[in-house]
Structures are given as C-alpha cells and as structure tokens.
Coordinates of C-alpha atoms and ligand atoms in Angstrom, one line a residue:
M17 CA -13.6 -15.8 18.6
I18 CA -14.0 -18.0 15.4
D19 CA -11.9 -21.2 15.1
I20 CA -9.9 -21.0 11.9
A21 CA -8.9 -18.2 9.5
I22 CA -7.9 -18.6 6.3
V23 CA -5.7 -16.2 4.5
G24 CA -5.9 -16.0 0.8
G25 CA -8.4 -16.7 -1.3
G26 CA -6.3 -18.6 -4.0
A27 CA -5.6 -22.3 -5.0
A28 CA -3.8 -23.1 -1.3
G29 CA -6.6 -21.5 0.9
F30 CA -9.8 -23.0 -0.6
F31 CA -8.2 -26.8 -0.5
A32 CA -7.8 -26.3 2.8
A33 CA -11.2 -24.6 3.6
I34 CA -12.8 -27.7 1.7
N35 CA -11.2 -30.5 2.8
I36 CA -11.1 -29.4 6.7
K37 CA -15.2 -28.6 6.5
A38 CA -15.4 -32.3 4.8
K39 CA -13.7 -33.9 7.9
K40 CA -14.8 -31.2 10.7
P41 CA -18.1 -29.9 9.6
N42 CA -18.7 -28.2 13.2
L43 CA -15.1 -25.8 13.0
S44 CA -16.4 -22.0 12.7
L45 CA -14.4 -21.7 9.4
V46 CA -13.4 -18.3 7.3
I47 CA -11.7 -17.7 4.0
F48 CA -10.4 -14.0 4.1
E49 CA -9.0 -13.1 0.7
K50 CA -8.0 -9.3 -0.1
S51 CA -8.9 -8.7 -3.7
K52 CA -12.0 -8.9 -5.1
T53 CA -11.7 -12.0 -7.3
L54 CA -11.6 -15.2 -5.6
L55 CA -9.0 -18.0 -7.0
G56 CA -7.6 -15.7 -9.5
K57 CA -4.4 -17.2 -10.4
V58 CA -6.3 -20.6 -10.7
K59 CA -9.2 -19.2 -13.1
I60 CA -5.6 -17.5 -15.3
S61 CA -3.7 -20.8 -15.1
G62 CA -2.5 -22.9 -18.3
G63 CA -3.5 -20.3 -20.4
G64 CA -7.0 -21.0 -18.9
R65 CA -7.1 -24.6 -18.9
C66 CA -5.6 -25.3 -15.6
N67 CA -2.8 -27.5 -15.6
V68 CA -4.1 -29.4 -12.0
T69 CA -1.1 -31.7 -11.6
H70 CA 1.1 -34.0 -13.5
A71 CA 1.1 -37.8 -14.7
C72 CA 3.9 -38.8 -12.1
F73 CA 2.5 -41.1 -9.7
N74 CA 5.3 -42.3 -7.9
P75 CA 6.6 -39.6 -5.2
T76 CA 10.0 -39.6 -4.7
E77 CA 9.9 -39.2 -9.2
L78 CA 7.5 -36.7 -8.7
V79 CA 10.0 -34.3 -6.2
A80 CA 13.0 -34.3 -9.0
Y81 CA 10.7 -31.6 -10.3
Y82 CA 11.6 -28.9 -7.2
P83 CA 14.8 -27.3 -7.3
R84 CA 12.8 -26.3 -3.7
G85 CA 11.1 -28.6 -1.2
K86 CA 12.5 -31.6 -2.5
K87 CA 13.6 -33.2 0.6
E88 CA 10.1 -31.9 1.8
L89 CA 7.7 -33.0 -0.1
L90 CA 8.1 -36.4 0.1
T91 CA 6.2 -37.2 2.6
V92 CA 4.1 -34.9 1.6
F93 CA 3.7 -36.7 -1.7
Q94 CA 3.5 -40.0 -0.5
K95 CA -0.1 -39.2 1.8
F96 CA -1.5 -37.3 -0.9
G97 CA -0.1 -37.0 -5.0
P98 CA -1.7 -36.7 -8.2
T99 CA -3.6 -40.1 -8.0
E100 CA -5.4 -38.9 -4.5
T101 CA -5.9 -35.1 -6.5
I102 CA -7.4 -37.1 -9.8
E103 CA -9.7 -39.2 -7.5
W104 CA -10.7 -36.0 -5.2
F105 CA -11.7 -34.3 -8.2
K106 CA -13.2 -37.5 -9.7
Q107 CA -15.8 -37.6 -6.2
R108 CA -16.7 -34.6 -7.5
R109 CA -17.2 -35.3 -11.0
I110 CA -14.3 -33.8 -12.4
E111 CA -12.5 -35.9 -14.9
L112 CA -8.9 -35.1 -15.5
K113 CA -7.4 -35.8 -18.9
K114 CA -3.5 -36.4 -19.2
E115 CA -1.5 -34.4 -22.4
A116 CA 1.4 -36.5 -24.0
D117 CA 3.7 -34.6 -21.6
G118 CA 2.4 -35.5 -18.8
R119 CA 0.5 -32.3 -17.4
M120 CA -2.9 -32.9 -16.8
F121 CA -6.3 -30.5 -17.4
P122 CA -10.0 -30.9 -16.9
V123 CA -11.7 -32.6 -19.4
S124 CA -13.4 -29.4 -20.1
D125 CA -10.5 -28.0 -20.8
D126 CA -11.8 -24.8 -18.9
S127 CA -10.3 -23.7 -15.5
T128 CA -13.7 -22.5 -14.9
T129 CA -14.5 -26.3 -13.9
I130 CA -11.9 -26.3 -11.0
V131 CA -12.9 -22.7 -9.8
N132 CA -16.6 -23.5 -10.0
C133 CA -16.2 -27.0 -8.2
F134 CA -13.8 -25.2 -5.1
L135 CA -17.3 -22.2 -5.1
N136 CA -19.4 -25.4 -5.3
E137 CA -18.1 -27.3 -1.9
C138 CA -17.8 -23.8 0.2
D139 CA -21.1 -23.3 -0.4
R140 CA -22.3 -27.5 0.0
L141 CA -19.8 -26.9 3.0
R142 CA -21.5 -23.7 4.5
I143 CA -17.7 -22.1 4.4
K144 CA -17.8 -18.2 5.2
V145 CA -15.6 -16.5 2.4
E146 CA -15.0 -12.3 2.5
V147 CA -13.5 -10.7 0.3
G148 CA -11.9 -6.8 -0.1
A149 CA -10.7 -8.5 3.5
G150 CA -6.7 -7.6 3.2
V151 CA -5.5 -9.1 6.4
Q152 CA -3.1 -6.5 7.5
Q153 CA -1.2 -7.5 10.8
I154 CA -1.5 -10.4 13.0
K155 CA -0.7 -10.5 16.8
Q156 CA 0.0 -13.8 18.5
T157 CA -2.0 -14.4 21.9
T158 CA -2.3 -16.3 24.7
N159 CA -5.1 -18.4 22.9
G160 CA -4.6 -18.0 19.3
F161 CA -4.2 -14.8 16.7
D162 CA -5.8 -11.3 16.8
L163 CA -6.1 -10.3 13.2
V164 CA -5.9 -6.4 12.1
L165 CA -8.1 -6.5 8.5
N166 CA -8.9 -3.4 6.6
N167 CA -12.4 -4.0 7.4
Q168 CA -12.6 -5.2 10.6
N169 CA -10.9 -7.0 13.5
V170 CA -11.2 -11.1 14.1
K171 CA -10.2 -13.6 16.6
C172 CA -9.7 -16.8 16.1
R173 CA -7.9 -20.0 17.5
Q174 CA -6.0 -20.9 14.3
L175 CA -4.1 -19.5 11.7
I176 CA -3.8 -20.6 8.1
I177 CA -1.6 -18.7 5.9
A178 CA -2.4 -18.8 2.6
G179 CA -1.7 -15.7 0.5
G180 CA 0.8 -17.0 -2.2
S181 CA 3.7 -15.2 -2.9
S182 CA 3.1 -11.8 -0.7
D183 CA 5.8 -9.3 0.8
K184 CA 3.2 -8.0 2.9
L185 CA 2.4 -11.1 4.9
W186 CA 5.8 -12.6 4.8
Q187 CA 7.1 -9.4 6.4
Q188 CA 4.1 -9.8 8.8
M189 CA 5.9 -13.7 9.3
A190 CA 8.9 -12.3 9.9
E191 CA 7.8 -10.4 12.4
L192 CA 6.5 -13.5 14.5
G193 CA 9.9 -14.7 14.3
H194 CA 10.0 -16.7 10.9
T195 CA 12.6 -16.6 8.4
I196 CA 12.0 -15.4 5.5
I197 CA 14.4 -16.8 2.5
P198 CA 14.6 -13.3 0.0
P199 CA 12.3 -13.7 -3.3
V200 CA 13.4 -14.4 -6.9
P201 CA 11.6 -15.0 -10.1
S202 CA 12.1 -18.7 -11.3
L203 CA 10.7 -20.1 -14.8
F204 CA 11.7 -17.5 -17.4
T205 CA 13.2 -17.0 -20.5
F206 CA 16.8 -15.8 -21.6
N207 CA 17.1 -13.0 -23.9
I208 CA 19.7 -13.3 -25.9
K209 CA 20.8 -11.6 -29.5
H210 CA 23.0 -13.9 -31.6
P211 CA 23.6 -14.2 -35.0
L212 CA 22.6 -17.7 -35.3
L213 CA 19.2 -17.1 -33.7
H214 CA 18.3 -13.6 -35.2
D215 CA 15.1 -14.0 -37.1
L216 CA 14.6 -17.6 -36.7
M217 CA 12.1 -17.0 -33.7
G218 CA 9.5 -19.9 -34.0
N219 CA 12.3 -22.6 -34.7
S220 CA 12.5 -25.6 -32.1
F221 CA 15.0 -28.7 -31.4
S222 CA 13.0 -31.8 -30.1
N223 CA 16.8 -32.1 -27.4
S224 CA 19.2 -29.8 -27.0
T225 CA 21.4 -29.1 -23.6
V226 CA 22.1 -26.0 -21.8
K227 CA 24.9 -25.2 -19.9
L228 CA 25.5 -22.4 -17.6
L229 CA 29.3 -21.1 -18.3
I230 CA 29.7 -20.5 -14.6
D231 CA 33.2 -20.5 -12.6
K232 CA 33.4 -23.4 -9.5
D233 CA 33.8 -21.4 -6.9
L234 CA 30.3 -19.6 -7.9
Q235 CA 28.0 -23.3 -8.4
K236 CA 29.3 -24.3 -5.0
Q237 CA 28.3 -21.4 -3.2
F238 CA 25.1 -21.3 -5.0
Q239 CA 25.2 -25.3 -3.9
L240 CA 24.2 -27.0 -7.5
K241 CA 25.5 -29.9 -8.6
K242 CA 27.0 -30.4 -12.2
E243 CA 24.0 -32.3 -13.6
D244 CA 21.7 -28.4 -12.2
I245 CA 23.9 -26.7 -14.4
Q246 CA 23.4 -28.4 -17.5
Q247 CA 19.7 -29.2 -18.5
S248 CA 18.1 -31.4 -21.8
G249 CA 14.7 -31.1 -22.9
P250 CA 13.4 -28.7 -26.1
M251 CA 14.3 -25.4 -27.2
L252 CA 12.5 -22.7 -28.9
I253 CA 13.7 -19.3 -30.8
T254 CA 12.0 -16.5 -29.9
H255 CA 11.4 -12.7 -31.0
W256 CA 13.9 -12.3 -27.9
G257 CA 16.2 -15.1 -27.5
L258 CA 15.1 -18.8 -26.2
S259 CA 12.3 -20.5 -24.7
G260 CA 11.4 -23.9 -24.2
P261 CA 11.4 -27.0 -21.4
A262 CA 15.4 -27.0 -20.9
I263 CA 15.8 -23.1 -20.4
L264 CA 12.7 -23.0 -18.0
K265 CA 14.4 -25.8 -16.1
L266 CA 17.5 -24.1 -16.3
S267 CA 16.2 -20.6 -15.0
S268 CA 14.1 -22.5 -11.9
V269 CA 17.2 -24.9 -10.7
A270 CA 19.5 -22.2 -11.1
A271 CA 16.7 -19.2 -10.4
R272 CA 19.1 -17.8 -7.2
L273 CA 22.4 -17.7 -9.1
L274 CA 21.3 -16.3 -12.1
H275 CA 19.4 -13.4 -9.8
Y276 CA 22.5 -12.7 -7.9
L277 CA 24.1 -12.5 -11.8
D278 CA 21.5 -10.2 -12.8
Y279 CA 20.5 -12.2 -15.4
E280 CA 24.0 -11.7 -17.3
F281 CA 25.8 -14.8 -18.3
D282 CA 27.0 -17.0 -20.4
I283 CA 25.8 -20.3 -22.0
A284 CA 27.1 -23.0 -24.2
I285 CA 24.4 -24.8 -26.2
N286 CA 23.6 -28.4 -27.8
F287 CA 21.9 -28.2 -30.0
A288 CA 21.7 -32.1 -31.0
G289 CA 21.3 -32.8 -26.7
N290 CA 23.0 -35.9 -25.6
Y291 CA 25.4 -35.9 -29.2
T292 CA 29.1 -35.6 -28.1
T293 CA 31.6 -33.3 -31.3
D294 CA 33.0 -36.1 -31.8
Q295 CA 29.5 -38.6 -32.5
V296 CA 28.4 -35.3 -34.4
L297 CA 31.5 -34.8 -36.3
E298 CA 31.4 -38.4 -37.5
T299 CA 27.8 -38.0 -38.6
L300 CA 28.6 -35.5 -41.0
I301 CA 32.1 -37.3 -42.6
K302 CA 29.4 -40.0 -43.3
Q303 CA 26.5 -38.4 -44.6
K304 CA 29.6 -36.9 -46.9
A305 CA 30.8 -40.3 -47.9
E306 CA 27.1 -41.1 -48.3
T307 CA 26.1 -38.4 -50.4
P308 CA 29.2 -36.4 -51.7
K309 CA 27.2 -34.5 -54.7
K310 CA 24.6 -33.0 -52.5
Q311 CA 24.7 -29.2 -51.2
I312 CA 24.8 -29.1 -47.6
G313 CA 22.2 -26.5 -47.3
N314 CA 19.9 -29.5 -48.4
T315 CA 20.5 -31.1 -45.6
A316 CA 19.3 -31.0 -42.7
L317 CA 21.0 -33.3 -39.4
F318 CA 19.9 -34.0 -35.8
G319 CA 16.2 -32.8 -36.3
L320 CA 17.7 -29.5 -37.0
T321 CA 14.8 -27.5 -39.0
N322 CA 16.2 -26.2 -42.6
R323 CA 16.6 -22.6 -41.6
F324 CA 18.6 -23.7 -38.7
W325 CA 20.8 -25.9 -40.8
I326 CA 21.5 -23.4 -43.1
R327 CA 22.2 -20.1 -40.8
L328 CA 25.0 -22.4 -38.6
V329 CA 26.4 -24.2 -41.9
E330 CA 26.6 -20.7 -43.2
E331 CA 29.1 -19.4 -40.7
F332 CA 31.8 -21.4 -42.5
V333 CA 30.1 -22.4 -46.0
D334 CA 28.0 -21.3 -48.7
K335 CA 24.4 -23.4 -48.3
E336 CA 25.0 -24.7 -52.1
Q337 CA 28.3 -26.0 -51.6
I338 CA 28.1 -29.9 -52.0
W339 CA 29.5 -32.0 -49.1
I340 CA 32.4 -33.3 -51.3
E341 CA 34.0 -29.7 -51.5
C342 CA 33.6 -29.4 -48.0
N343 CA 37.4 -30.7 -46.1
N344 CA 37.2 -32.6 -42.6
K345 CA 38.2 -29.6 -40.8
L346 CA 35.2 -27.4 -41.8
L347 CA 33.4 -30.7 -40.8
L348 CA 35.1 -30.4 -37.4
K349 CA 33.5 -26.7 -36.9
I350 CA 30.5 -27.3 -38.2
A351 CA 30.4 -30.4 -35.1
E352 CA 31.2 -28.1 -32.6
S353 CA 29.1 -25.4 -34.0
I354 CA 26.4 -27.6 -33.0
T355 CA 27.4 -29.0 -30.1
N356 CA 29.3 -26.2 -28.0
S357 CA 27.7 -22.5 -29.1
S358 CA 28.8 -19.9 -26.4
M359 CA 26.2 -16.8 -26.1
Q360 CA 26.0 -14.7 -24.1
V361 CA 22.2 -14.3 -21.8
K362 CA 21.1 -10.2 -21.2
G363 CA 17.9 -9.8 -19.1
K364 CA 15.5 -12.5 -18.8
S365 CA 11.2 -12.5 -20.3
T366 CA 8.2 -13.7 -19.0
F367 CA 6.8 -17.3 -19.9
K368 CA 3.7 -16.9 -21.0
D369 CA 2.9 -15.0 -17.9
E370 CA 3.3 -17.9 -16.1
F371 CA 5.9 -17.4 -13.6
V372 CA 6.8 -18.3 -9.9
T373 CA 8.2 -17.1 -7.4
A374 CA 11.6 -19.0 -5.7
G375 CA 11.5 -17.9 -1.7
G376 CA 9.3 -17.7 1.1
I377 CA 9.3 -18.8 4.5
D378 CA 11.9 -20.6 5.5
L379 CA 11.2 -25.0 5.6
K380 CA 13.8 -25.5 8.2
E381 CA 10.4 -23.3 10.7
V382 CA 8.0 -25.9 9.3
E383 CA 6.8 -29.7 10.4
F384 CA 5.4 -31.1 6.8
K385 CA 3.7 -34.0 8.9
T386 CA 0.8 -31.3 9.6
M387 CA 2.3 -27.8 7.9
E388 CA 2.3 -26.5 11.5
S389 CA 4.9 -23.7 12.3
K390 CA 7.9 -24.9 14.5
L391 CA 8.0 -21.8 16.2
I392 CA 4.2 -20.6 17.3
P393 CA 1.7 -23.0 17.5
N394 CA -1.5 -23.1 15.7
L395 CA 0.2 -21.4 13.0
F396 CA 0.2 -23.4 9.1
F397 CA 1.4 -22.7 6.4
A398 CA 0.6 -24.0 2.7
G399 CA 1.2 -23.0 -1.2
E400 CA 3.4 -20.4 -2.6
V401 CA 3.8 -18.6 0.6
L402 CA 6.7 -21.5 1.2
N403 CA 10.4 -21.6 0.2
I404 CA 8.9 -24.8 -2.2
D405 CA 8.3 -23.5 -6.2
A406 CA 9.0 -26.4 -9.4
L407 CA 8.9 -26.6 -12.9
T408 CA 6.5 -25.9 -15.4
G409 CA 3.8 -28.9 -15.5
G410 CA 1.2 -29.0 -12.9
F411 CA 3.8 -29.2 -10.5
N412 CA 3.1 -26.1 -8.3
F413 CA -0.5 -26.7 -7.8
Q414 CA 0.3 -30.3 -6.6
A415 CA 2.0 -29.0 -3.8
A416 CA -0.2 -26.5 -3.1
W417 CA -2.5 -29.5 -3.1
S418 CA -1.1 -31.2 -1.1
E419 CA 0.4 -29.0 1.1
A420 CA -3.6 -28.1 2.2
W421 CA -4.7 -31.7 2.5
V422 CA -2.1 -32.9 4.8
M423 CA -2.5 -29.4 7.2
A424 CA -6.7 -30.8 7.1
E425 CA -6.1 -34.2 8.0
N426 CA -3.8 -32.9 10.6
I427 CA -5.8 -29.4 12.4
Ligands
LIG526 C1 -0.4 -16.9 -15.0 C2 0.0 -18.3 -14.0 C3 -0.2 -19.4 -14.7 C4 -0.3 -20.3 -13.9 N1 -0.5 -21.7 -14.5 C5 -0.3 -23.2 -14.0 C6 -0.7 -24.1 -14.1 O1 -1.3 -24.3 -15.0 N2 -0.3 -25.0 -13.1 C7 0.1 -24.8 -12.1 O2 0.8 -25.7 -11.2 N3 1.0 -23.6 -11.4 C8 0.6 -22.8 -12.3 N4 0.5 -21.6 -11.6 C9 0.9 -21.2 -10.6 C10 -0.1 -21.1 -9.4 O3 -0.7 -20.8 -10.0 C11 0.5 -20.8 -8.0 O4 1.3 -21.8 -7.6 C12 -1.0 -21.5 -7.2 O5 -1.7 -19.9 -7.4 C13 -0.4 -20.3 -5.8 O6 -1.5 -21.0 -5.1 P1 -1.2 -20.2 -3.5 O7 -2.8 -20.7 -2.8 O8 -0.4 -20.4 -3.0 O9 -1.7 -18.4 -3.8 P2 -2.7 -17.8 -5.1 O10 -3.2 -18.8 -5.7 O11 -1.5 -16.4 -4.8 O12 -3.3 -17.4 -3.8 C14 -3.2 -16.5 -2.8 C15 -4.6 -15.4 -2.1 O13 -4.0 -14.9 -1.2 C16 -4.6 -12.9 -1.4 N5 -3.9 -12.5 -0.7 C17 -2.5 -12.0 -0.4 N6 -2.5 -11.8 1.0 C18 -3.4 -11.9 1.4 C19 -3.7 -10.8 2.7 N7 -2.9 -10.0 3.0 N8 -5.0 -11.1 2.7 C20 -5.7 -11.3 2.5 N9 -5.6 -12.0 0.8 C21 -4.3 -12.1 1.1 C22 -4.0 -13.1 -2.6 O14 -4.8 -11.8 -3.0 C23 -4.6 -14.8 -3.4 O15 -5.7 -14.4 -3.7 C24 0.5 -20.6 -12.4 C25 1.3 -18.9 -12.4 C26 0.7 -18.0 -13.1 C27 1.0 -16.5 -12.7

C-alpha cells in the first residue's frame, strides 16, 4: 500500500508531487503516467517557451481571466498566486521574465528549463515516476483505493487525479459518483468568409470590439451577461477568418453557447474599438474639412491598415475620390461599416495548436481549501480535470500550480 498515488504526469501532477514530498519526505508517493512522455504539454506550451504565469498579482483581478472557476479560485490564489509562483521557481534558480502583455516565461525562452526543473526536483526528493502506466479502473475501498493499471494493480491511501482532459478518467469519476460537466472546446478562432476580410490575411486591428448577435433568451439560458457577449482587444485577419485576443476571449467566455450553436452564429464588429458611429462620423466630417482635396483611399483612420481601409471605403466610394466629393450620407455609411459590420461565423479553428477544454469535475463537489472531493474522502483533484479554464496568457498553468500547491499544503 502506497500513501499517495498521482494519476497523470503533467503540470498539476508534478507540481503536487514535488510540493507534497518537500513537506513530507517520508510519505510514499508515485506518479503514474499513461504515455511514455512526462510533462508533454509543458514541453510544447507557449510555442516551446512555456508561458508559466501572468504578471497579474491581485487575486481579484486575476480571477477575471477565468470564465469557469472565478469564484472558487479566489481563495486559492490568495494563498498561492503568480507572486508565489515566481518565488517558487526563483528558489530553484529559474528566473521568469515579463513580456509587454504580462505573459511570463523562463528567461531561457525554453520550456525544457521548466521540464528539467520538475524532473530534477523529482530526483532530489526521490519521487517515483512510472511511465506507460495508465490507470484504467479506480475502486474505493475501506482504507483508500484500488487502482487497476495496464501493467499492475496498486493500492493507495490517498489518490490525486491530475489527468487533464481525459474522457476515460471523467467516466471513472462519474462511476464514483462525481458530476462531470460535459467537455467542450475553448480558445478557438472564428471561420468567416466575408468580402471585407478576403485576401487580407495578416492585417491587424489594435483595438476592436466583437459582439455576439444572439437573442436574449439564449443569453439568459447560458447565463451570459451583457459584458460577456461583447469583448474588446486586438484582432487579426487570418487565412480562415478572424483571430486575436478579442476573438479568443469571446470563444472562451461563450464556449458553451457556441458549442450549442454548433459554431454557426453572427457577430457584429467595431473595427474602431470603443468609438461610437457618431464619433466616427464626426471624425470623418472633420477629416473632410481638413483635407478636402486628399484622396479618401490615402487617409487610413482609426489605426486601420491602408489595405483594410481601402477595402472598407471601396464598398461605397472609389478610393481615388477626394474627401470633398463625398457627401455626409456616404460618410455615415462608412462610419457604420467601421463600427457595426455583421459577419456570419461558420466553424472554428485551433489557435496556434493551443486549446483548452471547458468542462470537467463539477466545482460544487470539490472543497477548494484542500482540493479534496466533497463526496469521497481522500480523493483530490488538480488541473484541467476540473471544470476550470482560462484565457490564453499563462492562466491555465497558474491554476494548475495553485491548486496543486494548496492541495500539497493540506494533504
Ligand atoms: C499546445 C498547447 C500549448 C499550451 N500552452 C500553454 C501556456 O503556454 N500557458 C498556459 O498556462 N497553458 C497552456 N496550455 C494549457 C496547459 O497546457 C494545460 O492547462 C495544462 O497542461 C493542464 O495541466 P494538467 O496537469 O491538468 O494536464 P496535462 O498537462 O494534460 O497532464 C495530464 C497527464 O495525465 C496523463 N493521463 C491522462 N489519463 C491518465 C490515466 N488514466 N492514467 C495515467 N495518466 C493519465 C496524460 O497523459 C497527461 O500527461 C497549452 C495547451 C496546449 C494544448
């Protein structure tokens, strides 16, 4: 009988194992990983650089990045958040650096630094790790759990489920009595075919607002607030449609609704961010007064690229037309196109191979002071197996580190 079995040799499993053994070196603990690769997702994360965390040090602000898990993570982050994560790695001689957008990476810009740190810690703390050891069945016993693996049977007193998004593990947890919120994809880009975007791949918008056009009943049914269905931020035209932070945020916040709609829905875009149609019209009228003889096609406004600006104005006027020749009715049409263009989304694409799953163990059934199941004593959870997910930017790993640390403190 071992003291603690950890199912899953990924981010959450390793962070839990290391922190538990550092605190209680005499416990017997084994990580069981079904594949031959340890920390596979950490290795490929952040484009091979591993976006370890985000420079957001106020727990109340931090939880806003989690469409699912906001409420539950607040106390977890108060105990172990990005500040503690930076310090944890520093104590192991790994410095993290902050990029302009707040994402934090190892200074080496290499995810191997993080993988090796975990593997070295496992050696130092004599943590046993078994690869090719998939847990196939879990039975609760009077003094712990019986695990059936593909290559052996194991008995343990306490069990940590850190298997990420795994249908099989969720199925087993359901058999033990847990509720599983059905998994759906989160963090994806929108497939759109629209004349405004055609052949303009690579054109970007420094600030845009994207709004879901759905009826109020659906919005209510999926418990989405007004501010949820409208997201702002940079946006990018891709080969398939639209991507960038504004789109990814919307895909994450509305993940469940968009899945329900089978990824076919309408959006309205304001390419000028927060400017209203009236404000944009005012600017166009001012421009006409200031440069009456200039060609419209040569006067890209609102930070729009020249190519996009020409595409947009050519819906209504010739790009060689000069401002004075353009009456205010036409200017209003241009202003409306800038601030309120509707587009049909048909399908989704993966963002840079990075995806997370919304769904998993129902959070109501987990005690977040300890990460223990409220239904089954001595059963613990951390990482993507839970119904918690976040926007891109280092937040998903931060949740895994924080949950694993809180668990290790209390196990
Ligand atoms: C391409 C990509 C890039 C990403 N980049 C970032 C990033 O830079 N920053 C960020 O914050 N997030 C990133 N993410 C998200 C992040 O990787 C996950 O949120 C995180 O890995 C979750 O950790 P986890 O330990 O819960 O799951 P995982 O890391 O998926 O680990 C779970 C492990 O459990 C094993 N397992 C499953 N079932 C069993 C079983 N029955 N028996 C034994 N073992 C089992 C799996 O093989 C796996 O190794 C990225 C995701 C992807 C796909």
